[in-house]
Short mmCIF file of C-alpha atoms in Angstrom, two decimals:
data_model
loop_
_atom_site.label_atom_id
_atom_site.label_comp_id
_atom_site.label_asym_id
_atom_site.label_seq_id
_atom_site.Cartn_x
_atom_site.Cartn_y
_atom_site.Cartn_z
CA UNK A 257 36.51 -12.74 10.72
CA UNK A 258 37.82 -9.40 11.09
CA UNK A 259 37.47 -6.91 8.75
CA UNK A 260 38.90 -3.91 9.63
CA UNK A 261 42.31 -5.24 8.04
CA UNK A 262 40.84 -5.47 4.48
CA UNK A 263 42.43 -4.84 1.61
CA UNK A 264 41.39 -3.83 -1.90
CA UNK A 265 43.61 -5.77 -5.10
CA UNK A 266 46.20 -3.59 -7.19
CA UNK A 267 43.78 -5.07 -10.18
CA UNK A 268 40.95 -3.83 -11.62
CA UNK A 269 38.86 -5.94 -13.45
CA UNK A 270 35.27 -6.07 -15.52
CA UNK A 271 32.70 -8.90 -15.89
CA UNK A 272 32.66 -10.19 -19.14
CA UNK A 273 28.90 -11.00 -19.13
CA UNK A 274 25.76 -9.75 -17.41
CA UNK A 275 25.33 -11.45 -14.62
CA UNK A 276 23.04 -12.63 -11.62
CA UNK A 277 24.89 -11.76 -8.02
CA UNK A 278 22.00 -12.90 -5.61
CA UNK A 279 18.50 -14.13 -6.50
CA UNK A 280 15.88 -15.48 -4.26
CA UNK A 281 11.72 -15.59 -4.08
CA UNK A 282 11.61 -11.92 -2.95
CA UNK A 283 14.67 -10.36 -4.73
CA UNK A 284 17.44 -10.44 -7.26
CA UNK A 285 20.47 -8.36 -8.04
CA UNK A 286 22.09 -8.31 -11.47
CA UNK A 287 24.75 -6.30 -13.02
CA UNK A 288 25.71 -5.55 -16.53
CA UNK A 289 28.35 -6.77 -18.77
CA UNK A 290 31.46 -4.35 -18.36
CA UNK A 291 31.28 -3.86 -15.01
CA UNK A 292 33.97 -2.71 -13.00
CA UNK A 293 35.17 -5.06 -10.25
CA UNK A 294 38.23 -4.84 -7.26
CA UNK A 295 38.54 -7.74 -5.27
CA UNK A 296 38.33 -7.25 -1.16
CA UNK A 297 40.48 -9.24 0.74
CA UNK A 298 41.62 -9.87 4.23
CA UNK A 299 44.33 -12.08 5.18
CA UNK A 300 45.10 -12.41 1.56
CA UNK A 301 41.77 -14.38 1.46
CA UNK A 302 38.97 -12.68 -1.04
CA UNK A 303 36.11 -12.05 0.68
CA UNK A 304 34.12 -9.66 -1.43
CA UNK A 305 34.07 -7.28 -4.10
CA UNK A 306 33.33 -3.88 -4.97
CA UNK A 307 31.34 -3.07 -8.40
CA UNK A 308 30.56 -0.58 -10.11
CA UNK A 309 28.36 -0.29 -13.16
CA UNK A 310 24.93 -0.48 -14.46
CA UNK A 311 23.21 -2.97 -12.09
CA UNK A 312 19.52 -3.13 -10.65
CA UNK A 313 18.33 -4.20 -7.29
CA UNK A 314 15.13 -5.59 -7.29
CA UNK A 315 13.37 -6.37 -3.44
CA UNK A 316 9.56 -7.48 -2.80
CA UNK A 317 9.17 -5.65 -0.34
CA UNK A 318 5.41 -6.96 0.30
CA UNK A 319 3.94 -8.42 2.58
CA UNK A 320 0.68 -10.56 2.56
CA UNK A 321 -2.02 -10.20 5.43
CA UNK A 322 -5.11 -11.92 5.90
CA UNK A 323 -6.58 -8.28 5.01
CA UNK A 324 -4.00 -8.17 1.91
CA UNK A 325 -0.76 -6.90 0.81
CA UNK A 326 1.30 -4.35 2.37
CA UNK A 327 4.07 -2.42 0.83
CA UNK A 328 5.51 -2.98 -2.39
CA UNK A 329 8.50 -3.83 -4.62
CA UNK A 330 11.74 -2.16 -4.80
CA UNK A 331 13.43 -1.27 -8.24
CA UNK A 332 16.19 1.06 -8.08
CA UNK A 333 18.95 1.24 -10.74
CA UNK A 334 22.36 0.57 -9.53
CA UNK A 335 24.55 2.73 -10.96
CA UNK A 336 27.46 3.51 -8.06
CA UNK A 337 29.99 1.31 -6.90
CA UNK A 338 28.65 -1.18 -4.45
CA UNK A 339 29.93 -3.49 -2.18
CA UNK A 340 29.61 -7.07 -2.21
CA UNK A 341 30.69 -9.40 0.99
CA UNK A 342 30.14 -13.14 0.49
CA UNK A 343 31.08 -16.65 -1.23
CA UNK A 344 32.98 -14.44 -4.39
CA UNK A 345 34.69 -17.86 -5.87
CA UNK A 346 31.73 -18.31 -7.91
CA UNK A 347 31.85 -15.19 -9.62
CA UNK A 348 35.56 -15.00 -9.88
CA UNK A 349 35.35 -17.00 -13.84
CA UNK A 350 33.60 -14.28 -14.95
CA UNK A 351 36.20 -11.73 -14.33
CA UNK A 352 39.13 -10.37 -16.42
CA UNK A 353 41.58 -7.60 -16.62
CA UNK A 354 39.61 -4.28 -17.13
CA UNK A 355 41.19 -1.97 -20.14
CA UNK A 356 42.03 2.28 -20.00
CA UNK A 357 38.66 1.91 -22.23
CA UNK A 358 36.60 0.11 -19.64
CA UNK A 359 37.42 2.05 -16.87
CA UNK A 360 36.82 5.49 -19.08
CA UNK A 361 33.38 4.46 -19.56
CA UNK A 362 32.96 4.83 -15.58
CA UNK A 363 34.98 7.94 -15.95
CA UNK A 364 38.40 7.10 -14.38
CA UNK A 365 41.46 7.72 -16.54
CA UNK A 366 43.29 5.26 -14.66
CA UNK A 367 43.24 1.91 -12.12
CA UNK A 368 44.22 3.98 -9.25
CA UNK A 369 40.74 5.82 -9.27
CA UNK A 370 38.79 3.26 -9.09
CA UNK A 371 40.67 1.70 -6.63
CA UNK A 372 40.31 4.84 -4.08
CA UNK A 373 37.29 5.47 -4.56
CA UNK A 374 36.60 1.96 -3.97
CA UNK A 375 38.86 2.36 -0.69
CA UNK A 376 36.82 5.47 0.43
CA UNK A 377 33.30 3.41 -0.22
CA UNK A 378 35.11 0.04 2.25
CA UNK A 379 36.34 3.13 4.70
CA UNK A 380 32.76 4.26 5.27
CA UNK A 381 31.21 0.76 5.48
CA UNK A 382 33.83 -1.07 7.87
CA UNK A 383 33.50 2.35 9.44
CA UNK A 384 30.06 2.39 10.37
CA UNK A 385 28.75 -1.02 9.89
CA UNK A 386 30.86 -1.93 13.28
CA UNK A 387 27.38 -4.13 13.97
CA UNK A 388 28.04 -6.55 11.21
CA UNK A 389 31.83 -6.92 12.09
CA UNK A 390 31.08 -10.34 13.82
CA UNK A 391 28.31 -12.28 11.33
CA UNK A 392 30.86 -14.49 10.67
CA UNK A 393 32.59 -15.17 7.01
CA UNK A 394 28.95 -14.87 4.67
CA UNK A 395 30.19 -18.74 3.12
CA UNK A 396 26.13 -19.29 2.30
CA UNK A 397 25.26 -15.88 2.27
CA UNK A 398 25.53 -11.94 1.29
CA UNK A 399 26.12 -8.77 2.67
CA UNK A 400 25.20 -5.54 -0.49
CA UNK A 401 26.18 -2.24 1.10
CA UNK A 402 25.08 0.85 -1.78
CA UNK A 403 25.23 4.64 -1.39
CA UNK A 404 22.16 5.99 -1.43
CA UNK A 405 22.14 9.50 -3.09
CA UNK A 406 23.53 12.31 -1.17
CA UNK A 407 23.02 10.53 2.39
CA UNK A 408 25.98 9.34 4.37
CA UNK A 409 24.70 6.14 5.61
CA UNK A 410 24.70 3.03 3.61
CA UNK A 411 21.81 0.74 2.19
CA UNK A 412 22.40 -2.55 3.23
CA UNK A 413 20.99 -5.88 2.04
CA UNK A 414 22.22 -9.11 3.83
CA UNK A 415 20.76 -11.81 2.70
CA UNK A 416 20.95 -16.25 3.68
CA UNK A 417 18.76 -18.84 2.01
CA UNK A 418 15.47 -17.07 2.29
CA UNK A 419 16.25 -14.73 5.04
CA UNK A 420 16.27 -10.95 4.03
CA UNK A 421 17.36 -8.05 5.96
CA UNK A 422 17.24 -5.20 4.34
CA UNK A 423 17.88 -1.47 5.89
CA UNK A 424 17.66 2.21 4.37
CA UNK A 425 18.19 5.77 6.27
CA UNK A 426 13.78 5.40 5.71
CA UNK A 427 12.72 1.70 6.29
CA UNK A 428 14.01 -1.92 7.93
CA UNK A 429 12.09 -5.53 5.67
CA UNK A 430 13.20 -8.19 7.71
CA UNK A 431 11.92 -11.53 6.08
CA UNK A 432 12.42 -14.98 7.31
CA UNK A 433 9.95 -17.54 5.19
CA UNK A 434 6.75 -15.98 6.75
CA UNK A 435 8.20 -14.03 9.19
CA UNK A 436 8.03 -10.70 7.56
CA UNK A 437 8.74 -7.22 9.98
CA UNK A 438 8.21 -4.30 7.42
CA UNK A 439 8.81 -0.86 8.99
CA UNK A 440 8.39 2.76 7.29
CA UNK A 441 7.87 6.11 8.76
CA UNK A 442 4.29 5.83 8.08
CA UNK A 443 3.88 2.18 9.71
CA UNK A 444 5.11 -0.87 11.51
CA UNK A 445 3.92 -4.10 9.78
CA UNK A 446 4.74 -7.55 12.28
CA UNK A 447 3.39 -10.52 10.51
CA UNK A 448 3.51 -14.23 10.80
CA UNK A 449 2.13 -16.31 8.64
CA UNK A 450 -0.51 -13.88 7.56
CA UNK A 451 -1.69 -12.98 11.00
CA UNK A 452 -0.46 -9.19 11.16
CA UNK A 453 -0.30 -6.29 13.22
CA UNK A 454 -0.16 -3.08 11.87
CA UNK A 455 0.53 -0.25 13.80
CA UNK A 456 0.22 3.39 12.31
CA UNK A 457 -1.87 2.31 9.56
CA UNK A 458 -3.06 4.65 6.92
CA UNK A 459 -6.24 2.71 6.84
CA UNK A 460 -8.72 2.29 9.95
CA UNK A 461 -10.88 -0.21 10.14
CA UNK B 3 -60.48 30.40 -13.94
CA UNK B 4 -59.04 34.04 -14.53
CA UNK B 5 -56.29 35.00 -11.60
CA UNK B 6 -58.17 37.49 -9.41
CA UNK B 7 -60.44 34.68 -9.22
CA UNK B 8 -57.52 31.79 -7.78
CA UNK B 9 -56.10 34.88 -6.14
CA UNK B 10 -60.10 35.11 -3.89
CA UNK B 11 -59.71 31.61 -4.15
CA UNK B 12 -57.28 31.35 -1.69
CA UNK B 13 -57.87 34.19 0.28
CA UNK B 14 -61.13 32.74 1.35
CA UNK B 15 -58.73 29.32 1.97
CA UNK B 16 -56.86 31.48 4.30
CA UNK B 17 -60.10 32.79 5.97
CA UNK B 18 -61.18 29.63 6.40
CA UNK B 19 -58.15 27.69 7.85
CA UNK B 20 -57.94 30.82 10.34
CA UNK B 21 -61.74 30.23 11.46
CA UNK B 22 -60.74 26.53 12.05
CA UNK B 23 -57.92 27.14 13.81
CA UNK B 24 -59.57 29.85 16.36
CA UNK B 25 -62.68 27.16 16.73
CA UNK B 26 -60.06 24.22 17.56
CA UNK B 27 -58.23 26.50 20.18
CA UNK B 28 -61.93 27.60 21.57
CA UNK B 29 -62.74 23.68 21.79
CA UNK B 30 -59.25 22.60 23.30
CA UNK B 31 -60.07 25.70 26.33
CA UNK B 32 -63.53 24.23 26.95
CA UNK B 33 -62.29 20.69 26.96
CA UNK B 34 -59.84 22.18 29.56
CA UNK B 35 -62.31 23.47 31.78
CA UNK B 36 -64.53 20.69 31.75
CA UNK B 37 -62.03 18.87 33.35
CA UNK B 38 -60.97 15.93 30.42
CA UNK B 39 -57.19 14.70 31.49
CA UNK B 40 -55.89 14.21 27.95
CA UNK B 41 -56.52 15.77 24.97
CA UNK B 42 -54.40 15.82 22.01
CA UNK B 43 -52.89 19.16 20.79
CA UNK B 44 -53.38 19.40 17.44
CA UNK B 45 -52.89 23.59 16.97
CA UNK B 46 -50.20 25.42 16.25
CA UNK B 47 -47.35 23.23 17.44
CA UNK B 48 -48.42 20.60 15.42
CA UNK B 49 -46.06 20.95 12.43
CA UNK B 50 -43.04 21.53 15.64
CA UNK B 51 -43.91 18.21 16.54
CA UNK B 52 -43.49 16.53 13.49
CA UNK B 53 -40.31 18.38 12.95
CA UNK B 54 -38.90 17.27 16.22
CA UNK B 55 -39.85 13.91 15.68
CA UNK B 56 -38.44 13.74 12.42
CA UNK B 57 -34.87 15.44 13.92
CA UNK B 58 -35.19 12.46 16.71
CA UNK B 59 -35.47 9.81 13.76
CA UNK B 60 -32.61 11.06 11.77
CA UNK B 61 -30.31 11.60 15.12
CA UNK B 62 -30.81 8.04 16.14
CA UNK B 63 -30.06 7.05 12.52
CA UNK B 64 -26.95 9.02 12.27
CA UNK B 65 -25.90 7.59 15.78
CA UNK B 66 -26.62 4.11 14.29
CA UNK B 67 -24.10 5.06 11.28
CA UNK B 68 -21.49 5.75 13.49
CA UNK B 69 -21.20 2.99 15.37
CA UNK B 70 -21.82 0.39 11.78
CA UNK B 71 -20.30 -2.98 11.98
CA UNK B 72 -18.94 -4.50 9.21
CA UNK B 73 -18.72 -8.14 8.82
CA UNK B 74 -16.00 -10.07 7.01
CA UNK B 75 -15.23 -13.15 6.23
CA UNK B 76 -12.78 -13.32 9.25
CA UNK B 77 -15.29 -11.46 12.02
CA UNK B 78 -16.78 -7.99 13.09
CA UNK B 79 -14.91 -5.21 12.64
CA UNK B 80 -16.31 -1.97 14.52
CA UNK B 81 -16.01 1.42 12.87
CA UNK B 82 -15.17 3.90 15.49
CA UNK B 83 -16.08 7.50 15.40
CA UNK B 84 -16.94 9.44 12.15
CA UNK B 85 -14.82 11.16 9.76
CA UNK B 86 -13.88 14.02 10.98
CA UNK B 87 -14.51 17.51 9.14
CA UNK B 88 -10.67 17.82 8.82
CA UNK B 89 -10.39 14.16 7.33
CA UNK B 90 -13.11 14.88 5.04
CA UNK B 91 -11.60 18.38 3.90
CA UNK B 92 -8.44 16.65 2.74
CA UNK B 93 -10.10 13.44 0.71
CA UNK B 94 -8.07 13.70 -2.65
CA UNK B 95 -11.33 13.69 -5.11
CA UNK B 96 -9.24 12.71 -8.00
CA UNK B 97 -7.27 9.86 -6.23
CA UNK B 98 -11.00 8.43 -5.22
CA UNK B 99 -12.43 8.89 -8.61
CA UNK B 100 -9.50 6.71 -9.75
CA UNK B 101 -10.29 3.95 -7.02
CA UNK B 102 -14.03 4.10 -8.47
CA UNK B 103 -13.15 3.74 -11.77
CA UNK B 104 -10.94 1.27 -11.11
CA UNK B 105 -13.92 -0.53 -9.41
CA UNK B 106 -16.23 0.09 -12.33
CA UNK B 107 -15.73 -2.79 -14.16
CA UNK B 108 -17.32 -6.34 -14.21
CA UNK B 109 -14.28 -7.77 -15.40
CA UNK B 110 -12.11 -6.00 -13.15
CA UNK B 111 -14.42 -6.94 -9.89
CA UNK B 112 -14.18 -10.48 -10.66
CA UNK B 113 -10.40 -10.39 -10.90
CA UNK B 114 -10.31 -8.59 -7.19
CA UNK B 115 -12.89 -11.57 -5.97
CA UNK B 116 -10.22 -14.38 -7.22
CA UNK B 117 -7.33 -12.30 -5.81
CA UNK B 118 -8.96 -12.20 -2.65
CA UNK B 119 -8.40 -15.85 -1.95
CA UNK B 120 -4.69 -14.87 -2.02
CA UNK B 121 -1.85 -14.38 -4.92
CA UNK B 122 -1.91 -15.48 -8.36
CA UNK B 123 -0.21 -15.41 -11.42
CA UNK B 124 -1.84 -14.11 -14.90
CA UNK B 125 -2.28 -17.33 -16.09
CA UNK B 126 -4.20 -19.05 -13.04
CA UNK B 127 -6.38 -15.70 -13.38
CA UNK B 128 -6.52 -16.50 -17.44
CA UNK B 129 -7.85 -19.92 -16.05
CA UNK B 130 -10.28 -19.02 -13.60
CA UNK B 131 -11.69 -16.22 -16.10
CA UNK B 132 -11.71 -17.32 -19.26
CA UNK B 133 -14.36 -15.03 -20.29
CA UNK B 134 -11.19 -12.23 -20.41
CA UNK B 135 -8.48 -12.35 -23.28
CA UNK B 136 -5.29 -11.95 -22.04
CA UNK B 137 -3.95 -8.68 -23.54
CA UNK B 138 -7.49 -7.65 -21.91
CA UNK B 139 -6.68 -9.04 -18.41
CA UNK B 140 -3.25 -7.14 -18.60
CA UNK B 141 -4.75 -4.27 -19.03
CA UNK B 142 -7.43 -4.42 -16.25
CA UNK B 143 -4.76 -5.49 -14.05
CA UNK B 144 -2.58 -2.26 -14.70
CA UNK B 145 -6.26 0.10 -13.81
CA UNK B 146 -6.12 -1.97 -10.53
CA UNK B 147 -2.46 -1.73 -9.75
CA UNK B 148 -2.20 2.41 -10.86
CA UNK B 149 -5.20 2.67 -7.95
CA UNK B 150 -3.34 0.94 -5.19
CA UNK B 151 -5.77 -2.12 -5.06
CA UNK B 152 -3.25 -4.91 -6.62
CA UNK B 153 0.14 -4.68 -6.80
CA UNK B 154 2.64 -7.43 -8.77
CA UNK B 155 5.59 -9.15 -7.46
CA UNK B 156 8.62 -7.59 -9.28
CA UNK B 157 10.65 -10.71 -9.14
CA UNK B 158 7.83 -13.74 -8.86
CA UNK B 159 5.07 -11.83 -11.02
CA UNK B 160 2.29 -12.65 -8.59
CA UNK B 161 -0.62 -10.28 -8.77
CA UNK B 162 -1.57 -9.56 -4.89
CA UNK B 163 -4.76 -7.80 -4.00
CA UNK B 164 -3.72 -4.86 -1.20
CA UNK B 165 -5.24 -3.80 1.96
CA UNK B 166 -7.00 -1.19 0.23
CA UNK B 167 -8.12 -3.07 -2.53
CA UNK B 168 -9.70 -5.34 -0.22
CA UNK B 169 -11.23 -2.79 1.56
CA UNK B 170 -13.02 -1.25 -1.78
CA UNK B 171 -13.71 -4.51 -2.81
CA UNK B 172 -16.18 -4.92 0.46
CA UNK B 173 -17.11 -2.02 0.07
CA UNK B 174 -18.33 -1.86 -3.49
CA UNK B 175 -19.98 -5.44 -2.87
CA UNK B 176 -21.76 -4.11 0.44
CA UNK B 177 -22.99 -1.20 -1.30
CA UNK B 178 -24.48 -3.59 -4.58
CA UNK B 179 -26.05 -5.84 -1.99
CA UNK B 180 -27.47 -2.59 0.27
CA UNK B 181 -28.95 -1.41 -3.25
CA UNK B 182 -30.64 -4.74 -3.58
CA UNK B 183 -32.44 -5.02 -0.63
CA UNK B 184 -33.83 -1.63 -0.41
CA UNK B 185 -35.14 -2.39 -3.86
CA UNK B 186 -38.59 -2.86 -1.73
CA UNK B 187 -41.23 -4.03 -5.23
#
């Protein structure tokens, strides 16, 4: 699938209900009632969504050793637009028109805001992201791309049945069942089914 | 005994212990010149020699400290090299007093001991330590978690013992059993 050809609907909408985007053993996205949604499409075919409201992104990012648990959990609030690539059909009953009152809440006086500023958010991530252009069409799974703070690049979460990827400007959890790679400045933690290695660890032994 | 008296007292000690010492040294020369091959020293280097041997004892000690195994449940582990001046300068008293505290709890040792066996929710630790109300057990797990030696699954709720945590755990039962066997009556 090509996605440099996307484009965002004329119509903004909100979810009517708080609701669960992604969940799995190790994380779970959710996002609140009133939440501002613009369908992405390419070919005319939806294949994602960008959001923004008051969500929260929660990620275990821990892993177990045989000499116990590295890291620890993620829980940031989501509270910029967002990206969402993936199976959207699901979520697409939960949707409806969004009013001049919903979209004041985020602080646009009108559609055509929100739509740009969605635009500029897709323009930066089919910008960069030129790596994830060919994962194919994300039927099973999901691809999350947030702004984080005043940093150009782009958090991403892509996610299939229990395999994680997750990458910030700071650290890379790649998790597939237990095959967990968890990398920080501060260390590199490889482990397979509780056998580790960790490199650059705080703790010598 | 008035004072000028303890005062003569121990002048005449002094007197004495000279004396002794000047008749040893004449007694080492003649044993010298009579030819004897060994003789034992016992003058004025004898407190030297006691020092030195006691410096000797306390290197080889300190050289035995260095290179301490520990033993765990899966093998040796070797601890290499000391810590350094540099290391030690910049050990955060307050974040360690926190770890101890943490540690100085029955309650809260015996939770570490069933986490070390791996994860486990608050109610298969409510099972295995029934001894512990539950609002109690929250709480004990929060000291742990706020010193870094459990931390909880956000979206499971597992309660996982860390590397650290681990770590002091050994450590604070290695210490209890060291304390026990030096207990030598």
């Amino acid at each position: 699938m090509i996605w440099h050809n996307y484009q965002l609907d004329d119509t903004v909408q909100k979810v009517r209900e708080a609701t669960t985007l992604w969940k799995a053993e190790k994380g779970i996205i959710e996002i609140s009632k009133d939440t501002l949604a613009v369908l992405i499409k390419v070919n005319n075919n939806k294949i994602g969504c960008v959001f923004h409201g008051d969500g929260k992104l929660i990620l275990d990012t821990i892993i177990e050793t045989d000499e116990g648990a590295i890291g620890k959990p993620i829980e940031k609030e989501i509270e910029k637009p967002f990206i969402m690539i993936g199976n959207i059909e699901q979520f697409l009953q939960n949707l409806v028109v969004a009013n001049r009152q919903d979209l004041a809440k985020k602080g646009y006086a009108e559609e055509r805001e929100f739509i740009e500023r969605a635009g500029d958010l897709c323009n930066r991530f089919f910008g960069e992201s030129t790596r994830v252009h060919g994962c194919g069409t994300f039927e099973q799974g999901f691809l999350f791309a947030f702004t984080s703070g005043e940093i150009s690049g782009l958090d991403m979460l892509i996610t299939k049945d229990s395999k994680i990827v997750y990458k910030t400007r700071n650290m890379t959890f790649i998790s597939n069942k237990n095959k967990i790679v968890l990398k920080t400045p501060g260390k590199t933690v490889l482990s397979n089914d509780g056998k580790s290695i960790v490199l650059n660890a705080q703790h010598s032994y | 005994m008035s004072e000028e008296d303890i005062k003569e007292e121990i002048k005449k000690l002094r007197n004495e212990i000279a004396s002794l010492k000047e008749q040893l040294r004449e007694a080492q020369e003649r044993r010298k010149e009579r030819g004897y091959k060994f003789y034992i020293d016992i003058g004025n280097n004898i407190r030297e020699s006691v020092e030195d041997a006691l410096e000797s004892v306390a290197e080889s000690i300190h050289g035995e400290l260095e290179k301490s195994i520990f033993i765990g449940p899966r093998g040796v582990k070797i601890i290499k090299g000391k810590v350094s001046e540099k290391e030690e300068a910049a050990v955060d008293f307050s974040k360690t007093s926190e770890i101890m505290n943490a540690l100085s709890h029955e309650h809260r040792l015996k939770i570490l001991k069933e986490l070390m066996s791996g994860g486990k929710y608050v109610n298969e630790l409510q099972e295995k330590l029934q001894e512990i109300t539950t609002s109690t057990l929250l709480s004990h797990l929060k000291i742990l978690e706020e010193a870094g030696l459990v931390v909880q699954e956000k979206v499971r709720g597992r309660y996982l013992i860390t590397m650290p945590g681990r770590t002091a755990y050994k450590m604070a039962f290695r210490v209890a059993r060291f304390v026990e066997e030096s207990d030598l009556e």
